[in-house]
PDB file of C-alpha atoms in Angstrom:
ATOM      1  CA  MET A   1      61.888  94.637 101.791  1.00 44.00           C
ATOM      2  CA  ASP A   2      59.532  92.092 100.776  1.00 50.00           C
ATOM      3  CA  VAL A   3      60.832  88.747  99.113  1.00 45.00           C
ATOM      4  CA  ASP A   4      58.957  88.036  95.784  1.00 51.00           C
ATOM      5  CA  ASP A   5      58.952  83.913  96.421  1.00 53.00           C
ATOM      6  CA  THR A   6      57.471  83.449  93.343  1.00 52.00           C
ATOM      7  CA  ALA A   7      60.996  85.021  91.882  1.00 51.00           C
ATOM      8  CA  LEU A   8      63.048  82.939  94.313  1.00 47.00           C
ATOM      9  CA  ARG A   9      61.265  79.697  93.484  1.00 50.00           C
ATOM     10  CA  ARG A  10      62.134  80.245  89.939  1.00 54.00           C
ATOM     11  CA  LEU A  11      65.730  80.631  90.831  1.00 59.00           C
ATOM     12  CA  ASN A  12      67.934  77.665  91.060  1.00 68.00           C
ATOM     13  CA  LEU A  13      70.083  79.448  94.241  1.00 68.00           C
ATOM     14  CA  ASN A  14      72.977  77.202  92.964  1.00 75.00           C
ATOM     15  CA  LEU A  15      73.424  79.302  89.993  1.00 85.00           C
ATOM     16  CA  ILE A  16      74.714  81.879  92.181  1.00 85.00           C
ATOM     17  CA  TYR A  17      77.768  79.800  92.310  1.00 84.00           C
ATOM     18  CA  SER A  18      78.243  79.396  88.615  1.00 88.00           C
ATOM     19  CA  LEU A  19      77.232  82.929  88.071  1.00 90.00           C
ATOM     20  CA  ASP A  20      79.956  84.421  90.250  1.00 88.00           C
ATOM     21  CA  ALA A  21      82.660  81.554  88.847  1.00 88.00           C
ATOM     22  CA  ILE A  22      81.689  82.833  85.504  1.00 89.00           C
ATOM     23  CA  LEU A  23      81.764  86.417  86.058  1.00 90.00           C
ATOM     24  CA  HIS A  24      85.830  86.173  87.085  1.00 88.00           C
ATOM     25  CA  ALA A  25      87.125  83.191  85.049  1.00 87.00           C
ATOM     26  CA  ARG A  26      88.731  83.497  81.799  1.00 86.00           C
ATOM     27  CA  SER A  27      86.771  80.932  80.194  1.00 87.00           C
ATOM     28  CA  LEU A  28      84.039  78.559  80.945  1.00 88.00           C
ATOM     29  CA  THR A  29      86.299  75.658  81.787  1.00 87.00           C
ATOM     30  CA  ASP A  30      88.182  77.864  84.237  1.00 88.00           C
ATOM     31  CA  ALA A  31      84.635  78.349  85.736  1.00 87.00           C
ATOM     32  CA  GLY A  32      83.882  75.020  85.831  1.00 87.00           C
ATOM     33  CA  ARG A  33      87.262  74.065  87.314  1.00 86.00           C
ATOM     34  CA  GLN A  34      86.880  76.565  90.313  1.00 84.00           C
ATOM     35  CA  ILE A  35      83.672  74.663  91.460  1.00 83.00           C
ATOM     36  CA  HIS A  36      84.384  71.660  90.124  1.00 83.00           C
ATOM     37  CA  LEU A  37      81.901  71.338  87.296  1.00 84.00           C
ATOM     38  CA  GLY A  38      82.161  70.217  84.106  1.00 85.00           C
ATOM     39  CA  GLN A  39      81.970  71.929  80.750  1.00 84.00           C
ATOM     40  CA  PRO A  40      78.200  70.609  79.930  1.00 87.00           C
ATOM     41  CA  ALA A  41      77.257  71.666  83.072  1.00 88.00           C
ATOM     42  CA  MET A  42      78.878  75.239  83.069  1.00 86.00           C
ATOM     43  CA  SER A  43      77.240  75.395  79.801  1.00 90.00           C
ATOM     44  CA  GLY A  44      74.087  74.516  80.687  1.00 90.00           C
ATOM     45  CA  ALA A  45      74.178  76.789  83.878  1.00 89.00           C
ATOM     46  CA  LEU A  46      75.275  80.004  81.440  1.00 90.00           C
ATOM     47  CA  ARG A  47      72.077  79.281  79.269  1.00 91.00           C
ATOM     48  CA  ARG A  48      69.636  79.228  82.328  1.00 90.00           C
ATOM     49  CA  LEU A  49      71.555  82.134  83.693  1.00 91.00           C
ATOM     50  CA  ARG A  50      70.917  84.202  80.486  1.00 91.00           C
ATOM     51  CA  GLU A  51      67.341  83.165  80.581  1.00 89.00           C
ATOM     52  CA  GLN A  52      67.016  84.404  84.105  1.00 88.00           C
ATOM     53  CA  PHE A  53      68.644  87.555  83.542  1.00 89.00           C
ATOM     54  CA  ASP A  54      67.452  87.731  79.755  1.00 91.00           C
ATOM     55  CA  ASP A  55      70.720  89.136  78.964  1.00 92.00           C
ATOM     56  CA  PRO A  56      73.846  87.474  77.191  1.00 91.00           C
ATOM     57  CA  LEU A  57      75.829  88.181  80.440  1.00 92.00           C
ATOM     58  CA  VAL A  58      79.482  87.141  78.938  1.00 91.00           C
ATOM     59  CA  THR A  59      80.757  86.118  75.717  1.00 89.00           C
ATOM     60  CA  PHE A  60      84.220  83.961  75.407  1.00 84.00           C
ATOM     61  CA  THR A  61      86.021  85.047  72.341  1.00 79.00           C
ATOM     62  CA  GLY A  62      89.424  84.856  71.306  1.00 74.00           C
ATOM     63  CA  GLY A  63      90.520  83.309  74.727  1.00 72.00           C
ATOM     64  CA  GLU A  64      89.107  86.481  76.454  1.00 82.00           C
ATOM     65  CA  PRO A  65      85.744  86.902  78.184  1.00 87.00           C
ATOM     66  CA  ARG A  66      83.586  89.956  77.313  1.00 89.00           C
ATOM     67  CA  LEU A  67      81.298  91.068  80.130  1.00 90.00           C
ATOM     68  CA  SER A  68      78.050  92.473  79.300  1.00 92.00           C
ATOM     69  CA  ALA A  69      76.967  96.009  80.817  1.00 93.00           C
ATOM     70  CA  LEU A  70      74.707  93.852  83.149  1.00 92.00           C
ATOM     71  CA  ALA A  71      77.318  91.437  84.064  1.00 89.00           C
ATOM     72  CA  LEU A  72      79.797  94.296  85.335  1.00 91.00           C
ATOM     73  CA  VAL A  73      77.317  95.446  87.450  1.00 90.00           C
ATOM     74  CA  LEU A  74      76.573  91.891  89.115  1.00 89.00           C
ATOM     75  CA  ARG A  75      80.007  90.959  89.541  1.00 87.00           C
ATOM     76  CA  PRO A  76      80.872  93.202  92.772  1.00 85.00           C
ATOM     77  CA  LYS A  77      77.388  92.237  94.243  1.00 83.00           C
ATOM     78  CA  VAL A  78      77.374  88.813  93.328  1.00 86.00           C
ATOM     79  CA  ARG A  79      81.232  88.388  95.040  1.00 81.00           C
ATOM     80  CA  GLN A  80      79.608  90.179  97.915  1.00 76.00           C
ATOM     81  CA  LEU A  81      76.875  88.052  98.120  1.00 79.00           C
ATOM     82  CA  MET A  82      79.043  85.262  97.908  1.00 78.00           C
ATOM     83  CA  GLN A  83      80.767  86.243 100.770  1.00 70.00           C
ATOM     84  CA  GLY A  84      77.651  86.863 102.977  1.00 70.00           C
ATOM     85  CA  ILE A  85      76.881  83.062 102.500  1.00 71.00           C
ATOM     86  CA  ASP A  86      80.299  82.030 103.410  1.00 68.00           C
ATOM     87  CA  GLU A  87      80.345  84.298 106.511  1.00 62.00           C
ATOM     88  CA  THR A  88      76.653  82.652 107.279  1.00 65.00           C
ATOM     89  CA  PHE A  89      77.553  79.008 107.136  1.00 64.00           C
ATOM     90  CA  ARG A  90      80.982  79.833 108.794  1.00 62.00           C
ATOM     91  CA  LEU A  91      79.120  81.432 111.954  1.00 60.00           C
ATOM     92  CA  SER A  92      79.775  80.066 115.239  1.00 58.00           C
ATOM     93  CA  LEU A  93      79.210  81.423 118.693  1.00 63.00           C
ATOM     94  CA  HIS A  94      82.171  79.888 119.858  1.00 74.00           C
ATOM     95  CA  PHE A  95      85.435  79.665 118.732  1.00 80.00           C
ATOM     96  CA  ASP A  96      88.041  77.088 119.849  1.00 88.00           C
ATOM     97  CA  PRO A  97      91.382  77.433 118.516  1.00 89.00           C
ATOM     98  CA  ARG A  98      92.577  74.040 119.402  1.00 91.00           C
ATOM     99  CA  THR A  99      90.194  72.182 117.417  1.00 90.00           C
ATOM    100  CA  ALA A 100      88.910  75.068 114.707  1.00 87.00           C
ATOM    101  CA  ARG A 101      89.420  74.588 111.302  1.00 86.00           C
ATOM    102  CA  ARG A 102      89.412  77.950 109.517  1.00 86.00           C
ATOM    103  CA  THR A 103      91.249  80.112 106.878  1.00 89.00           C
ATOM    104  CA  PHE A 104      91.548  83.500 108.115  1.00 91.00           C
ATOM    105  CA  ARG A 105      92.776  85.899 105.185  1.00 92.00           C
ATOM    106  CA  ILE A 106      94.382  89.141 105.922  1.00 94.00           C
ATOM    107  CA  ALA A 107      95.444  91.890 103.684  1.00 95.00           C
ATOM    108  CA  THR A 108      97.844  94.306 104.214  1.00 94.00           C
ATOM    109  CA  GLY A 109     101.036  96.114 103.116  1.00 91.00           C
ATOM    110  CA  GLU A 110     104.437  94.138 102.245  1.00 89.00           C
ATOM    111  CA  ALA A 111     106.058  96.239 105.737  1.00 87.00           C
ATOM    112  CA  LEU A 112     102.969  95.418 108.000  1.00 88.00           C
ATOM    113  CA  GLU A 113     103.454  91.808 106.770  1.00 89.00           C
ATOM    114  CA  ILE A 114     107.238  91.568 107.542  1.00 87.00           C
ATOM    115  CA  MET A 115     107.200  92.752 110.797  1.00 82.00           C
ATOM    116  CA  LEU A 116     103.761  92.719 112.556  1.00 82.00           C
ATOM    117  CA  MET A 117     102.622  89.101 110.806  1.00 80.00           C
ATOM    118  CA  GLY A 118     106.260  88.027 111.145  1.00 76.00           C
ATOM    119  CA  ARG A 119     105.601  88.165 114.880  1.00 78.00           C
ATOM    120  CA  VAL A 120     102.628  86.594 115.213  1.00 85.00           C
ATOM    121  CA  VAL A 121     101.901  83.780 112.588  1.00 86.00           C
ATOM    122  CA  GLY A 122     104.165  81.270 114.171  1.00 85.00           C
ATOM    123  CA  THR A 123     102.481  81.894 117.701  1.00 88.00           C
ATOM    124  CA  MET A 124      98.568  81.367 116.567  1.00 89.00           C
ATOM    125  CA  LEU A 125      99.556  78.391 114.489  1.00 89.00           C
ATOM    126  CA  GLY A 126     101.198  77.099 117.808  1.00 90.00           C
ATOM    127  CA  LYS A 127      97.691  78.026 119.720  1.00 92.00           C
ATOM    128  CA  ALA A 128      95.456  77.085 116.672  1.00 93.00           C
ATOM    129  CA  PRO A 129      96.973  73.967 114.694  1.00 93.00           C
ATOM    130  CA  PHE A 130      94.211  73.362 112.198  1.00 92.00           C
ATOM    131  CA  VAL A 131      93.960  76.816 111.194  1.00 91.00           C
ATOM    132  CA  ASP A 132      95.409  78.556 108.090  1.00 91.00           C
ATOM    133  CA  ILE A 133      96.418  81.896 107.088  1.00 91.00           C
ATOM    134  CA  GLU A 134      96.763  83.907 103.694  1.00 92.00           C
ATOM    135  CA  ILE A 135      98.196  87.242 103.731  1.00 92.00           C
ATOM    136  CA  VAL A 136      97.500  88.799 100.619  1.00 93.00           C
ATOM    137  CA  PRO A 137      98.830  92.175  99.381  1.00 93.00           C
ATOM    138  CA  LEU A 138      95.947  95.420  99.843  1.00 93.00           C
ATOM    139  CA  ASP A 139      95.611  98.164  97.820  1.00 91.00           C
ATOM    140  CA  HIS A 140      96.065 101.180  99.909  1.00 88.00           C
ATOM    141  CA  GLY A 141      94.242 103.304  97.110  1.00 87.00           C
ATOM    142  CA  ALA A 142      91.070 101.428  97.283  1.00 91.00           C
ATOM    143  CA  PRO A 143      91.566  99.016 100.426  1.00 93.00           C
ATOM    144  CA  ALA A 144      87.839  98.119 100.777  1.00 90.00           C
ATOM    145  CA  SER A 145      88.155  96.253  97.553  1.00 88.00           C
ATOM    146  CA  ALA A 146      89.580  93.527  99.536  1.00 90.00           C
ATOM    147  CA  PHE A 147      86.342  92.481 101.016  1.00 87.00           C
ATOM    148  CA  SER A 148      85.138  91.701  97.985  1.00 79.00           C
ATOM    149  CA  GLN A 149      87.715  89.388  97.658  1.00 81.00           C
ATOM    150  CA  GLY A 150      86.614  87.656 101.110  1.00 82.00           C
ATOM    151  CA  VAL A 151      89.301  89.208 103.107  1.00 90.00           C
ATOM    152  CA  ASP A 152      88.251  88.861 107.021  1.00 91.00           C
ATOM    153  CA  LEU A 153      90.819  91.653 107.925  1.00 95.00           C
ATOM    154  CA  ILE A 154      92.777  94.486 106.442  1.00 96.00           C
ATOM    155  CA  ILE A 155      95.580  95.790 108.223  1.00 95.00           C
ATOM    156  CA  LEU A 156      96.566  99.784 107.621  1.00 93.00           C
ATOM    157  CA  PRO A 157      97.771 103.073 108.671  1.00 92.00           C
ATOM    158  CA  GLN A 158      94.433 104.868 109.901  1.00 92.00           C
ATOM    159  CA  ARG A 159      94.797 107.625 107.346  1.00 90.00           C
ATOM    160  CA  LEU A 160      93.972 105.412 104.675  1.00 91.00           C
ATOM    161  CA  ALA A 161      91.186 103.141 106.896  1.00 94.00           C
ATOM    162  CA  VAL A 162      87.822 102.820 104.746  1.00 94.00           C
ATOM    163  CA  PRO A 163      85.306 105.475 105.816  1.00 93.00           C
ATOM    164  CA  GLY A 164      82.476 104.184 107.962  1.00 90.00           C
ATOM    165  CA  LEU A 165      83.929 100.415 109.443  1.00 92.00           C
ATOM    166  CA  PRO A 166      84.792 100.516 113.061  1.00 90.00           C
ATOM    167  CA  GLU A 167      88.652 100.412 113.647  1.00 94.00           C
ATOM    168  CA  ARG A 168      90.880  98.556 115.984  1.00 94.00           C
ATOM    169  CA  PRO A 169      93.806 100.309 116.677  1.00 94.00           C
ATOM    170  CA  LEU A 170      97.304  98.155 116.608  1.00 93.00           C
ATOM    171  CA  MET A 171     100.179 100.064 117.234  1.00 90.00           C
ATOM    172  CA  ALA A 172     101.488 103.571 116.533  1.00 89.00           C
ATOM    173  CA  GLU A 173     104.052 103.633 113.860  1.00 85.00           C
ATOM    174  CA  HIS A 174     107.309 105.934 114.056  1.00 85.00           C
ATOM    175  CA  LEU A 175     109.829 107.093 111.396  1.00 88.00           C
ATOM    176  CA  SER A 176     113.511 105.932 111.493  1.00 92.00           C
ATOM    177  CA  CYS A 177     116.525 105.534 109.282  1.00 94.00           C
ATOM    178  CA  MET A 178     118.569 102.298 108.850  1.00 95.00           C
ATOM    179  CA  VAL A 179     122.142 102.313 107.770  1.00 95.00           C
ATOM    180  CA  CYS A 180     124.842  99.299 107.434  1.00 95.00           C
ATOM    181  CA  ASP A 181     126.182  98.737 111.020  1.00 92.00           C
ATOM    182  CA  ARG A 182     129.773  99.504 109.153  1.00 92.00           C
ATOM    183  CA  HIS A 183     129.292 102.492 107.814  1.00 93.00           C
ATOM    184  CA  PRO A 184     132.267 105.207 107.501  1.00 89.00           C
ATOM    185  CA  SER A 185     130.591 108.183 108.177  1.00 88.00           C
ATOM    186  CA  VAL A 186     127.277 107.546 110.503  1.00 88.00           C
ATOM    187  CA  GLY A 187     127.600 107.281 114.084  1.00 83.00           C
ATOM    188  CA  GLN A 188     124.679 106.964 116.391  1.00 81.00           C
ATOM    189  CA  ALA A 189     122.879 109.983 114.823  1.00 84.00           C
ATOM    190  CA  LEU A 190     122.467 112.307 111.909  1.00 87.00           C
ATOM    191  CA  SER A 191     121.884 116.228 111.593  1.00 92.00           C
ATOM    192  CA  ILE A 192     120.164 117.310 108.739  1.00 94.00           C
ATOM    193  CA  ASP A 193     122.861 118.408 106.921  1.00 94.00           C
ATOM    194  CA  GLU A 194     124.129 114.912 107.164  1.00 93.00           C
ATOM    195  CA  TYR A 195     121.628 113.103 106.176  1.00 94.00           C
ATOM    196  CA  LEU A 196     120.933 115.180 103.012  1.00 95.00           C
ATOM    197  CA  ALA A 197     124.528 114.525 102.131  1.00 95.00           C
ATOM    198  CA  LEU A 198     124.019 110.620 102.176  1.00 95.00           C
ATOM    199  CA  PRO A 199     123.086 108.990  99.168  1.00 96.00           C
ATOM    200  CA  HIS A 200     119.107 107.268  99.919  1.00 96.00           C
ATOM    201  CA  ALA A 201     117.916 104.126  99.118  1.00 95.00           C
ATOM    202  CA  VAL A 202     113.833 104.585  99.028  1.00 94.00           C
ATOM    203  CA  VAL A 203     110.859 101.848  98.265  1.00 90.00           C
ATOM    204  CA  GLY A 204     108.897 102.321  95.328  1.00 79.00           C
ATOM    205  CA  ASP A 205     105.628 101.461  97.537  1.00 48.00           C
ATOM    206  CA  ALA A 206     106.452 103.136 100.568  1.00 47.00           C
ATOM    207  CA  SER A 207     103.974 103.010 103.513  1.00 44.00           C
ATOM    208  CA  TRP A 208     104.763 106.978 104.240  1.00 53.00           C
ATOM    209  CA  PRO A 209     103.446 109.322 101.279  1.00 54.00           C
ATOM    210  CA  ALA A 210     104.534 112.447 100.906  1.00 57.00           C
ATOM    211  CA  ALA A 211     100.699 113.463 101.468  1.00 58.00           C
ATOM    212  CA  HIS A 212     101.105 112.510 105.169  1.00 71.00           C
ATOM    213  CA  PHE A 213     104.238 114.799 106.246  1.00 80.00           C
ATOM    214  CA  SER A 214     103.912 118.437 106.542  1.00 84.00           C
ATOM    215  CA  ARG A 215     105.160 121.110 104.087  1.00 87.00           C
ATOM    216  CA  SER A 216     108.698 121.292 105.239  1.00 90.00           C
ATOM    217  CA  VAL A 217     109.388 117.687 105.741  1.00 88.00           C
ATOM    218  CA  ARG A 218     108.448 117.396 101.757  1.00 87.00           C
ATOM    219  CA  GLU A 219     110.354 119.722 100.925  1.00 90.00           C
ATOM    220  CA  LEU A 220     113.477 118.158 103.037  1.00 91.00           C
ATOM    221  CA  LEU A 221     112.791 114.578 101.606  1.00 90.00           C
ATOM    222  CA  ALA A 222     112.721 116.438  98.004  1.00 89.00           C
ATOM    223  CA  ARG A 223     116.524 117.211  98.208  1.00 93.00           C
ATOM    224  CA  ARG A 224     117.739 113.765  99.009  1.00 93.00           C
ATOM    225  CA  ARG A 225     119.699 112.136  96.471  1.00 94.00           C
ATOM    226  CA  ILE A 226     117.939 108.722  95.491  1.00 93.00           C
ATOM    227  CA  SER A 227     120.735 106.657  94.957  1.00 95.00           C
ATOM    228  CA  LEU A 228     118.581 103.447  94.657  1.00 94.00           C
ATOM    229  CA  ARG A 229     114.956 102.665  94.251  1.00 93.00           C
ATOM    230  CA  THR A 230     113.469  98.744  94.651  1.00 93.00           C
ATOM    231  CA  SER A 231     110.125  97.870  94.899  1.00 89.00           C
ATOM    232  CA  ARG A 232     110.163  95.614  98.284  1.00 90.00           C
ATOM    233  CA  TYR A 233     111.363  96.228 101.862  1.00 91.00           C
ATOM    234  CA  ALA A 234     112.281  92.751 101.979  1.00 91.00           C
ATOM    235  CA  ALA A 235     115.273  93.302  99.646  1.00 92.00           C
ATOM    236  CA  LEU A 236     116.535  96.613 101.859  1.00 93.00           C
ATOM    237  CA  PRO A 237     119.036  94.376 104.549  1.00 93.00           C
ATOM    238  CA  GLN A 238     120.842  93.082 101.544  1.00 93.00           C
ATOM    239  CA  LEU A 239     121.046  96.409  99.415  1.00 94.00           C
ATOM    240  CA  LEU A 240     122.317  98.465 102.419  1.00 95.00           C
ATOM    241  CA  THR A 241     124.816  96.039 103.639  1.00 93.00           C
ATOM    242  CA  GLY A 242     128.625  97.244 102.642  1.00 93.00           C
ATOM    243  CA  THR A 243     127.289 100.717 101.449  1.00 95.00           C
ATOM    244  CA  GLU A 244     126.543 103.896 101.894  1.00 95.00           C
ATOM    245  CA  LEU A 245     123.110 104.146 101.692  1.00 96.00           C
ATOM    246  CA  VAL A 246     120.571 105.274 104.026  1.00 96.00           C
ATOM    247  CA  ALA A 247     116.924 104.146 104.067  1.00 95.00           C
ATOM    248  CA  THR A 248     114.007 106.053 105.952  1.00 93.00           C
ATOM    249  CA  GLY A 249     110.703 104.516 106.828  1.00 90.00           C
ATOM    250  CA  SER A 250     109.315 101.921 109.721  1.00 88.00           C
ATOM    251  CA  THR A 251     110.977 102.116 113.137  1.00 89.00           C
ATOM    252  CA  TRP A 252     109.456  98.903 114.131  1.00 86.00           C
ATOM    253  CA  LEU A 253     110.374  96.996 110.527  1.00 90.00           C
ATOM    254  CA  PHE A 254     113.845  98.633 110.264  1.00 92.00           C
ATOM    255  CA  GLN A 255     114.399  97.408 114.024  1.00 89.00           C
ATOM    256  CA  HIS A 256     113.010  93.491 113.228  1.00 88.00           C
ATOM    257  CA  GLN A 257     115.472  93.665 109.701  1.00 91.00           C
ATOM    258  CA  ALA A 258     118.488  94.717 111.715  1.00 91.00           C
ATOM    259  CA  SER A 259     117.803  92.067 114.589  1.00 87.00           C
ATOM    260  CA  MET A 260     118.892  89.609 112.023  1.00 84.00           C
ATOM    261  CA  GLY A 261     121.575  91.174 109.973  1.00 81.00           C
ATOM    262  CA  ALA A 262     124.530  93.893 110.537  1.00 90.00           C
ATOM    263  CA  LEU A 263     122.256  97.160 110.372  1.00 94.00           C
ATOM    264  CA  ARG A 264     121.973  99.857 112.428  1.00 93.00           C
ATOM    265  CA  VAL A 265     118.959 102.208 113.183  1.00 93.00           C
ATOM    266  CA  PHE A 266     118.440 105.512 114.778  1.00 91.00           C
ATOM    267  CA  LYS A 267     115.788 108.034 114.629  1.00 91.00           C
ATOM    268  CA  ALA A 268     115.044 110.471 111.735  1.00 92.00           C
ATOM    269  CA  PRO A 269     116.794 114.142 112.132  1.00 93.00           C
ATOM    270  CA  PHE A 270     113.308 115.395 111.478  1.00 91.00           C
ATOM    271  CA  HIS A 271     109.605 115.249 112.933  1.00 87.00           C
ATOM    272  CA  VAL A 272     106.768 113.430 111.371  1.00 85.00           C
ATOM    273  CA  GLU A 273     103.627 112.749 113.526  1.00 83.00           C
ATOM    274  CA  ARG A 274     102.974 108.995 114.181  1.00 84.00           C
ATOM    275  CA  ASP A 275     101.391 106.751 112.065  1.00 86.00           C
ATOM    276  CA  VAL A 276      98.647 104.534 113.849  1.00 91.00           C
ATOM    277  CA  ILE A 277      98.013 101.361 112.709  1.00 92.00           C
ATOM    278  CA  VAL A 278      94.559 100.202 112.421  1.00 95.00           C
ATOM    279  CA  ALA A 279      92.308  96.534 111.694  1.00 96.00           C
ATOM    280  CA  GLN A 280      89.055  96.860 110.048  1.00 96.00           C
ATOM    281  CA  ARG A 281      86.755  93.744 109.216  1.00 92.00           C
ATOM    282  CA  PRO A 282      83.993  94.013 106.377  1.00 87.00           C
ATOM    283  CA  ALA A 283      80.480  95.276 107.228  1.00 78.00           C
ATOM    284  CA  GLY A 284      78.327  92.758 108.810  1.00 69.00           C
ATOM    285  CA  ALA A 285      80.602  90.696 110.160  1.00 69.00           C
ATOM    286  CA  GLY A 286      79.190  91.317 113.504  1.00 67.00           C
ATOM    287  CA  ASP A 287      81.145  90.231 116.561  1.00 74.00           C
ATOM    288  CA  ASP A 288      82.338  87.145 114.968  1.00 83.00           C
ATOM    289  CA  PRO A 289      84.541  85.256 117.823  1.00 88.00           C
ATOM    290  CA  ALA A 290      86.858  83.642 115.006  1.00 88.00           C
ATOM    291  CA  ILE A 291      87.569  87.555 114.136  1.00 90.00           C
ATOM    292  CA  GLU A 292      88.064  88.457 117.819  1.00 90.00           C
ATOM    293  CA  TRP A 293      90.614  85.830 118.606  1.00 92.00           C
ATOM    294  CA  LEU A 294      92.453  86.570 115.712  1.00 92.00           C
ATOM    295  CA  LEU A 295      92.175  90.214 116.334  1.00 93.00           C
ATOM    296  CA  GLY A 296      93.122  89.387 119.976  1.00 92.00           C
ATOM    297  CA  GLN A 297      96.386  87.796 118.778  1.00 92.00           C
ATOM    298  CA  LEU A 298      97.778  90.668 116.818  1.00 92.00           C
ATOM    299  CA  GLU A 299      97.073  92.895 119.778  1.00 91.00           C
ATOM    300  CA  GLN A 300      98.967  90.593 121.965  1.00 88.00           C
ATOM    301  CA  ALA A 301     101.554  90.322 119.459  1.00 85.00           C
ATOM    302  CA  THR A 302     101.855  94.699 119.258  1.00 86.00           C
ATOM    303  CA  ALA A 303     101.840  94.693 123.063  1.00 83.00           C
ATOM    304  CA  THR A 304     105.530  93.635 122.664  1.00 73.00           C
ATOM    305  CA  PHE A 305     106.580  96.634 120.678  1.00 70.00           C
ATOM    306  CA  PRO A 306     108.345  99.126 123.405  1.00 59.00           C
ATOM    307  CA  GLY A 307     105.946 102.158 122.699  1.00 53.00           C
ATOM    308  CA  GLY A 308     103.866 100.164 119.908  1.00 52.00           C
ATOM    309  CA  ARG A 309     100.593 101.080 121.724  1.00 53.00           C
ATOM    310  CA  ASP A 310     101.362 104.603 122.421  1.00 54.00           C
ATOM    311  CA  TRP A 311      98.663 105.918 120.479  1.00 46.00           C
ATOM    312  CA  HIS A 312      95.486 108.839 120.842  1.00 44.00           C
ATOM    313  CA  ARG A 313      92.868 106.690 120.051  1.00 43.00           C
ATOM    314  CA  PRO A 314      89.868 108.651 117.629  1.00 40.00           C
ATOM    315  CA  ARG A 315      87.319 110.543 119.241  1.00 34.00           C
TER     316      ARG A 315
END
C-alpha cells in the first residue's frame, strides 16, 4: 500500500491520542484527563480533528457524548491503531523478568480467574517484581473485543476461541459436583436419580453452557430442581456450606474451593466431553518474548493439575 506523504505531513500524529480519548470519553474534560491535557488544549485538538476529517465527530450535550456516523466507524480502528503503537514501543527482543517493567492485561472468565490465575499470580510476581498484572472480565460472546481494549491475552474454552488466531492449549477441563462436606444424604458418589432428587445451585454465567452438552445431558440438566441461582462462582463455598445443595461445574475450580473449606467434590453422574482451555494473543502480536514468558508461567501452573494437560491437540 502506498503512503500519502503529503497527508501524513498535514496530520499531527499527536492528535491520534486526542482522537482516541475523545471517542471513548463522556466529556471533553474526561478526555483531557485521560491524556493529561487541559480543557483549552482538548478543545483545540477537537477543532483540528474536525477540520482533518471534515466531520463534527462528536458533540457533548446534556452530559452525554453523541458520536457521528464517521466517529462510530473510527472508534474501533483508532483503538486498534493505539494498541499497535503501544505494542511497537514495548517491543523488545529480550525479556528479563527480574528487571522488566511491564503490565500484563489478561481477559478471562471468573472461574478461570479464581482457579488458574489464583495459582500463577503469586509465582509470577515473585519472579518478576516490577511486573503488574491486570485481570479483566472476558465477554464470551465477543472475545475478540478484548483485544481492542489493550488485552495481551485471552483465556477461554477452545470452543469459544476467536477464529483465525493461534491457540495455545493450557489445560483440559472436566465436570464434577460439589456439596457441603457434612451433607446428610450424599456419600462418595451420586446416582442420576439421587442427583435429580437434590436441590441444585447454579451460577448464572456458567462456563459449561447447555450447547456444549449432548442432547441427553441437556435434557437431564433441564430436569434439575434449581433452588439457588448466583452470579458469582466465588460465592458457591459459602452458599453450599450447611445446606443440601449440589453444584455442578469445573473440577479444578471445585477442587480449589474445597481445599479451603468444608466441601466435597466428586465425579458427575453423567458423561460430558472434556473442555480444552486455550490462550490467544491478538493478531500481529508475533513472538513477543514477554508474552511467551507469560504463557510459560501459565503452562507451568497447569502442569501441576493432575490430568489437567490431558487434551487432544487440534489437528
